């Protein structure tokens, strides 16, 4: 177990004790500098999409953040940019794909938004090597059932690539959130490899039901089980057996939300370890399941 909750120094020893070669974190953000400053401002000061906001633990220059991920032993991570209005997704994809080209550990990632031409730039991102996609229904405020996205969901289901979907109502309700809208997408595209961010908190039950219904639907651990989240959105004990089974079945992956978290990275691992679901579960969640997806 990570004993240094308020320090990252113990993380490499933790995963080595599990017999792992490192960590695979499928929920990490790097953004173009100007956009990143604006996002961080929202996190720090709060607002309609953030509620009260919080102080970011790793509001550091990009090279310092990369150095910390390497010190932690995070062997693979995406940059996960996401579009919140028309006309920005294609440019973000160019940026994230270039960032991955110059960052060996970074998985090439892409995003999309319901707008004319969306299928064309998603095809371009796939041709450019994208290995993971991200959409944020709460911040983007769009309906995943939008007709412009029907072809995109089909392309991604056929590709088998993971799509990290923020579909729940954290930090505050907004957009077309909840299991209903993305659940309708899955009914039409049951082979879609949707990775539900934050385990779907606080709508845990509904998103766990989706993971049970669809073979390729998975959940990421981002911010779940931490002291910060447990204060307002505690994980229900009744779902713990399902969480264990899903993890061992390849349907739970490590996510952190680095760098925009209000606590040290090590605390996410502490939170997972204190669930007491066993070393095999931790190995699956922190490495094996992510490795199988990417």
Short mmCIF file of C-alpha atoms in Angstrom, two decimals:
data_model
loop_
_atom_site.label_atom_id
_atom_site.label_comp_id
_atom_site.label_asym_id
_atom_site.label_seq_id
_atom_site.Cartn_x
_atom_site.Cartn_y
_atom_site.Cartn_z
CA UNK A 1 0.00 0.00 0.00
CA UNK A 2 1.16 3.53 -0.71
CA UNK A 3 2.08 4.83 2.75
CA UNK A 4 3.12 8.33 1.68
CA UNK A 5 -0.30 9.74 0.92
CA UNK A 6 1.08 13.28 0.76
CA UNK A 7 4.17 12.41 -1.25
CA UNK A 8 4.69 10.69 -4.59
CA UNK A 9 8.04 9.26 -3.52
CA UNK A 10 6.60 5.88 -2.54
CA UNK A 11 4.79 5.18 -5.82
CA UNK A 12 7.55 3.27 -7.70
CA UNK A 13 8.12 1.02 -4.69
CA UNK A 14 4.38 0.37 -4.52
CA UNK A 15 4.00 -0.88 -8.09
CA UNK A 16 7.28 -2.83 -7.90
CA UNK A 17 5.95 -4.66 -4.84
CA UNK A 18 2.97 -5.70 -6.96
CA UNK A 19 5.33 -7.09 -9.61
CA UNK A 20 4.34 -4.46 -12.18
CA UNK A 21 6.63 -2.76 -14.74
CA UNK A 22 4.98 0.59 -13.97
CA UNK A 23 1.55 2.18 -14.35
CA UNK A 24 -0.76 2.80 -17.31
CA UNK A 25 -2.98 5.83 -16.69
CA UNK A 26 -5.68 6.39 -19.31
CA UNK A 27 -6.99 9.70 -17.94
CA UNK A 28 -4.25 12.36 -18.11
CA UNK A 29 -4.51 15.84 -19.63
CA UNK A 30 -2.05 17.98 -21.56
CA UNK A 31 -3.46 20.94 -23.51
CA UNK A 32 -2.22 23.82 -25.68
CA UNK A 33 -0.82 26.46 -23.33
CA UNK A 34 -3.52 29.12 -23.72
CA UNK A 35 -6.34 26.60 -23.37
CA UNK A 36 -4.63 25.01 -20.38
CA UNK A 37 -4.40 28.37 -18.59
CA UNK A 38 -8.13 28.92 -19.11
CA UNK A 39 -9.03 25.44 -17.89
CA UNK A 40 -6.86 25.86 -14.81
CA UNK A 41 -8.48 29.24 -14.11
CA UNK A 42 -11.89 27.53 -14.08
CA UNK A 43 -10.65 24.78 -11.76
CA UNK A 44 -9.06 27.26 -9.37
CA UNK A 45 -11.85 29.84 -9.26
CA UNK A 46 -14.93 27.70 -9.83
CA UNK A 47 -17.92 28.57 -11.96
CA UNK A 48 -21.06 27.13 -13.56
CA UNK A 49 -19.22 24.04 -14.86
CA UNK A 50 -17.02 23.56 -11.79
CA UNK A 51 -18.99 24.47 -8.71
CA UNK A 52 -16.56 25.70 -6.08
CA UNK A 53 -13.48 24.51 -7.91
CA UNK A 54 -10.25 23.43 -6.22
CA UNK A 55 -6.53 24.13 -6.08
CA UNK A 56 -4.63 22.12 -8.69
CA UNK A 57 -1.82 20.07 -7.18
CA UNK A 58 0.31 19.99 -10.35
CA UNK A 59 -0.13 23.40 -11.98
CA UNK A 60 3.40 23.13 -13.33
CA UNK A 61 5.08 23.73 -16.69
CA UNK A 62 4.67 20.80 -19.13
CA UNK A 63 8.22 19.51 -18.82
CA UNK A 64 7.95 19.40 -15.02
CA UNK A 65 4.69 17.47 -15.28
CA UNK A 66 6.24 15.02 -17.73
CA UNK A 67 9.18 14.58 -15.38
CA UNK A 68 6.83 13.79 -12.49
CA UNK A 69 4.91 11.19 -14.53
CA UNK A 70 8.22 9.55 -15.42
CA UNK A 71 9.34 9.60 -11.79
CA UNK A 72 6.05 7.97 -10.80
CA UNK A 73 6.63 5.24 -13.39
CA UNK A 74 3.63 6.05 -15.59
CA UNK A 75 4.72 4.21 -18.74
CA UNK A 76 1.77 5.16 -20.94
CA UNK A 77 -0.76 8.00 -20.80
CA UNK A 78 -2.80 10.12 -23.25
CA UNK A 79 -3.04 13.91 -23.51
CA UNK A 80 -6.89 13.88 -23.62
CA UNK A 81 -7.91 17.24 -25.01
CA UNK A 82 -11.64 17.77 -25.56
CA UNK A 83 -13.68 20.24 -27.59
CA UNK A 84 -16.38 22.37 -25.98
CA UNK A 85 -17.59 24.23 -29.08
CA UNK A 86 -17.60 23.86 -32.87
CA UNK A 87 -14.46 24.54 -34.87
CA UNK A 88 -11.84 23.50 -32.35
CA UNK A 89 -11.62 19.68 -32.37
CA UNK A 90 -9.54 19.32 -35.55
CA UNK A 91 -6.94 21.80 -34.28
CA UNK A 92 -6.83 20.09 -30.89
CA UNK A 93 -6.26 16.77 -32.64
CA UNK A 94 -3.34 18.20 -34.58
CA UNK A 95 -1.85 19.42 -31.29
CA UNK A 96 -2.36 16.20 -29.31
CA UNK A 97 -1.04 14.00 -32.12
CA UNK A 98 2.07 16.18 -32.42
CA UNK A 99 2.53 16.17 -28.63
CA UNK A 100 2.45 12.37 -28.70
CA UNK A 101 4.97 12.24 -31.55
CA UNK A 102 7.51 14.10 -29.43
CA UNK A 103 6.62 12.40 -26.13
CA UNK A 104 7.46 8.68 -26.20
CA UNK A 105 5.15 7.64 -23.35
CA UNK A 106 2.15 9.60 -24.65
CA UNK A 107 -0.60 7.71 -26.47
CA UNK A 108 -1.85 9.60 -29.55
CA UNK A 109 -5.29 10.94 -28.66
CA UNK A 110 -8.10 12.84 -30.36
CA UNK A 111 -11.51 14.36 -29.72
CA UNK A 112 -14.63 15.33 -31.67
CA UNK A 113 -17.72 17.53 -31.54
CA UNK A 114 -21.08 17.32 -33.36
CA UNK A 115 -20.49 19.61 -36.34
CA UNK A 116 -20.19 19.44 -40.13
CA UNK A 117 -17.11 17.50 -41.21
CA UNK A 118 -16.68 15.66 -37.91
CA UNK A 119 -16.44 12.22 -39.55
CA UNK A 120 -13.74 13.52 -41.89
CA UNK A 121 -11.45 14.78 -39.14
CA UNK A 122 -12.05 11.68 -37.02
CA UNK A 123 -10.95 9.59 -40.03
CA UNK A 124 -7.90 11.85 -40.33
CA UNK A 125 -7.07 11.35 -36.66
CA UNK A 126 -7.36 7.58 -37.06
CA UNK A 127 -5.09 7.72 -40.09
CA UNK A 128 -2.71 9.90 -38.06
CA UNK A 129 -2.31 7.18 -35.45
CA UNK A 130 -4.84 8.09 -32.75
CA UNK A 131 -5.12 5.28 -30.17
CA UNK A 132 -7.65 6.79 -27.77
CA UNK A 133 -10.44 9.40 -27.99
CA UNK A 134 -12.04 11.70 -25.43
CA UNK A 135 -15.39 13.50 -25.25
CA UNK A 136 -16.77 15.52 -22.35
CA UNK A 137 -20.55 15.68 -22.49
CA UNK A 138 -20.81 17.89 -19.41
CA UNK A 139 -18.37 20.60 -20.55
CA UNK A 140 -19.22 20.22 -24.24
CA UNK A 141 -22.92 20.45 -23.49
CA UNK A 142 -23.82 18.30 -26.49
CA UNK A 143 -26.00 15.27 -26.99
CA UNK A 144 -24.02 12.14 -27.93
CA UNK A 145 -27.08 11.07 -29.96
CA UNK A 146 -26.65 14.06 -32.30
CA UNK A 147 -27.10 12.91 -35.91
CA UNK A 148 -23.71 14.33 -36.88
CA UNK A 149 -22.07 11.76 -34.59
CA UNK A 150 -23.81 8.60 -35.83
CA UNK A 151 -21.06 7.87 -38.36
CA UNK A 152 -18.33 8.73 -35.86
CA UNK A 153 -19.60 6.26 -33.25
CA UNK A 154 -19.72 3.64 -35.97
CA UNK A 155 -16.14 4.34 -37.01
CA UNK A 156 -14.92 4.13 -33.44
CA UNK A 157 -16.87 0.96 -32.68
CA UNK A 158 -15.32 -0.63 -35.76
CA UNK A 159 -11.83 0.56 -34.77
CA UNK A 160 -12.06 -0.99 -31.29
CA UNK A 161 -10.21 1.98 -29.83
CA UNK A 162 -11.16 3.22 -26.34
CA UNK A 163 -13.23 6.39 -26.10
CA UNK A 164 -13.03 8.03 -22.66
CA UNK A 165 -16.49 9.54 -22.15
CA UNK A 166 -17.26 11.98 -19.36
CA UNK A 167 -20.98 11.24 -19.20
CA UNK A 168 -21.83 11.78 -15.53
CA UNK A 169 -22.87 14.91 -13.68
CA UNK A 170 -19.57 15.78 -11.98
CA UNK A 171 -18.48 18.35 -10.98
CA UNK A 172 -22.00 19.77 -11.51
CA UNK A 173 -24.94 18.64 -13.67
CA UNK A 174 -24.97 19.98 -17.23
CA UNK A 175 -25.04 18.90 -20.83
CA UNK A 176 -26.60 15.58 -21.81
CA UNK A 177 -25.25 13.62 -18.88
CA UNK A 178 -26.34 10.44 -17.18
CA UNK A 179 -26.44 6.89 -18.47
CA UNK A 180 -29.47 7.51 -20.69
CA UNK A 181 -27.96 9.43 -23.62
CA UNK A 182 -24.71 7.45 -23.91
CA UNK A 183 -26.73 4.30 -23.25
CA UNK A 184 -28.78 5.00 -26.39
CA UNK A 185 -25.53 5.39 -28.35
CA UNK A 186 -24.41 2.00 -27.04
CA UNK A 187 -27.69 0.41 -28.07
CA UNK A 188 -26.95 1.48 -31.61
CA UNK A 189 -23.22 0.64 -31.40
CA UNK A 190 -22.90 -2.21 -28.87
CA UNK A 191 -19.26 -2.87 -29.83
CA UNK A 192 -18.16 0.65 -28.87
CA UNK A 193 -15.27 0.55 -26.39
CA UNK A 194 -16.56 3.33 -24.15
CA UNK A 195 -14.54 4.01 -21.01
CA UNK A 196 -16.80 5.81 -18.53
CA UNK A 197 -14.78 8.47 -16.72
CA UNK A 198 -14.86 8.69 -12.91
CA UNK A 199 -16.72 5.34 -12.65
CA UNK A 200 -19.76 7.43 -13.58
CA UNK A 201 -19.88 9.16 -10.19
CA UNK A 202 -22.26 10.03 -8.66
CA UNK A 203 -24.55 7.90 -10.91
CA UNK A 204 -22.55 4.77 -10.09
CA UNK A 205 -25.42 2.28 -10.33
CA UNK A 206 -26.58 3.30 -13.79
CA UNK A 207 -23.09 3.26 -15.30
CA UNK A 208 -22.19 -0.04 -13.64
CA UNK A 209 -25.32 -1.41 -15.28
CA UNK A 210 -24.01 -0.28 -18.69
CA UNK A 211 -20.67 -1.95 -17.99
CA UNK A 212 -22.50 -5.14 -17.14
CA UNK A 213 -24.68 -4.98 -20.24
CA UNK A 214 -22.04 -4.23 -22.89
CA UNK A 215 -18.95 -6.35 -23.37
CA UNK A 216 -16.61 -3.49 -24.29
CA UNK A 217 -17.83 -0.83 -21.84
CA UNK A 218 -15.31 -0.15 -19.09
CA UNK A 219 -14.91 2.31 -16.20
CA UNK A 220 -11.94 4.43 -15.20
CA UNK A 221 -11.02 5.14 -11.58
CA UNK A 222 -10.40 8.86 -12.02
CA UNK A 223 -10.82 10.58 -8.62
CA UNK A 224 -12.98 7.71 -7.35
CA UNK A 225 -12.50 6.44 -3.78
CA UNK A 226 -10.28 9.43 -2.85
CA UNK A 227 -10.98 11.38 0.33
CA UNK A 228 -11.99 14.33 -1.87
CA UNK A 229 -14.69 12.36 -3.71
CA UNK A 230 -15.82 10.21 -0.81
CA UNK A 231 -16.85 13.33 1.14
CA UNK A 232 -19.53 14.27 -1.39
CA UNK A 233 -20.00 11.27 -3.69
CA UNK A 234 -19.17 8.13 -1.70
CA UNK A 235 -18.87 4.88 -3.59
CA UNK A 236 -21.74 2.57 -2.54
CA UNK A 237 -20.58 -0.55 -0.71
CA UNK A 238 -23.21 -2.62 -2.53
CA UNK A 239 -21.23 -2.20 -5.78
CA UNK A 240 -17.93 -3.41 -4.37
CA UNK A 241 -18.39 -7.02 -5.54
CA UNK A 242 -19.19 -5.78 -9.06
CA UNK A 243 -16.15 -3.48 -8.95
CA UNK A 244 -13.95 -6.45 -8.09
CA UNK A 245 -15.45 -8.63 -10.82
CA UNK A 246 -15.23 -5.88 -13.44
CA UNK A 247 -11.60 -5.20 -12.56
CA UNK A 248 -10.60 -8.84 -12.88
CA UNK A 249 -12.57 -9.05 -16.15
CA UNK A 250 -10.64 -6.18 -17.77
CA UNK A 251 -13.38 -3.58 -17.36
CA UNK A 252 -11.77 -1.15 -14.86
CA UNK A 253 -8.69 0.91 -15.77
CA UNK A 254 -6.54 3.36 -13.87
CA UNK A 255 -7.35 7.03 -14.40
CA UNK A 256 -6.09 9.98 -12.37
CA UNK A 257 -7.02 13.33 -14.01
CA UNK A 258 -3.39 14.42 -13.58
CA UNK A 259 -2.53 17.30 -13.34
CA UNK A 260 -5.91 18.83 -12.42
CA UNK A 261 -6.35 17.07 -9.08
CA UNK A 262 -6.50 18.59 -5.57
CA UNK A 263 -4.20 16.00 -3.93
CA UNK A 264 -0.96 14.13 -4.69
CA UNK A 265 -1.03 11.47 -7.40
CA UNK A 266 -0.08 8.90 -4.78
CA UNK A 267 -3.43 9.38 -3.06
CA UNK A 268 -5.32 7.89 -6.01
CA UNK A 269 -3.28 4.71 -5.57
CA UNK A 270 -3.79 4.78 -1.81
CA UNK A 271 -7.53 5.00 -2.44
CA UNK A 272 -7.43 1.95 -4.72
CA UNK A 273 -5.27 -0.09 -2.35
CA UNK A 274 -7.44 0.54 0.70
CA UNK A 275 -10.43 -1.01 -1.10
CA UNK A 276 -8.74 -4.27 -0.15
CA UNK A 277 -9.74 -6.03 -3.38
CA UNK A 278 -6.45 -7.90 -3.64
CA UNK A 279 -3.14 -7.61 -5.46
CA UNK A 280 -4.48 -9.35 -8.58
CA UNK A 281 -7.17 -6.66 -8.86
CA UNK A 282 -4.62 -3.86 -8.43
CA UNK A 283 -2.35 -5.40 -11.07
CA UNK A 284 -5.26 -5.67 -13.48
CA UNK A 285 -6.47 -2.11 -12.92
CA UNK A 286 -3.10 -0.38 -12.80
CA UNK A 287 -1.51 -2.19 -15.76
CA UNK A 288 -3.04 -5.26 -17.39
CA UNK A 289 -6.43 -3.84 -18.38
CA UNK A 290 -5.00 -0.63 -19.80
CA UNK A 291 -2.32 -2.56 -21.68
CA UNK A 292 -4.99 -4.75 -23.26
CA UNK A 293 -6.95 -1.70 -24.43
CA UNK A 294 -4.07 0.13 -26.02
#
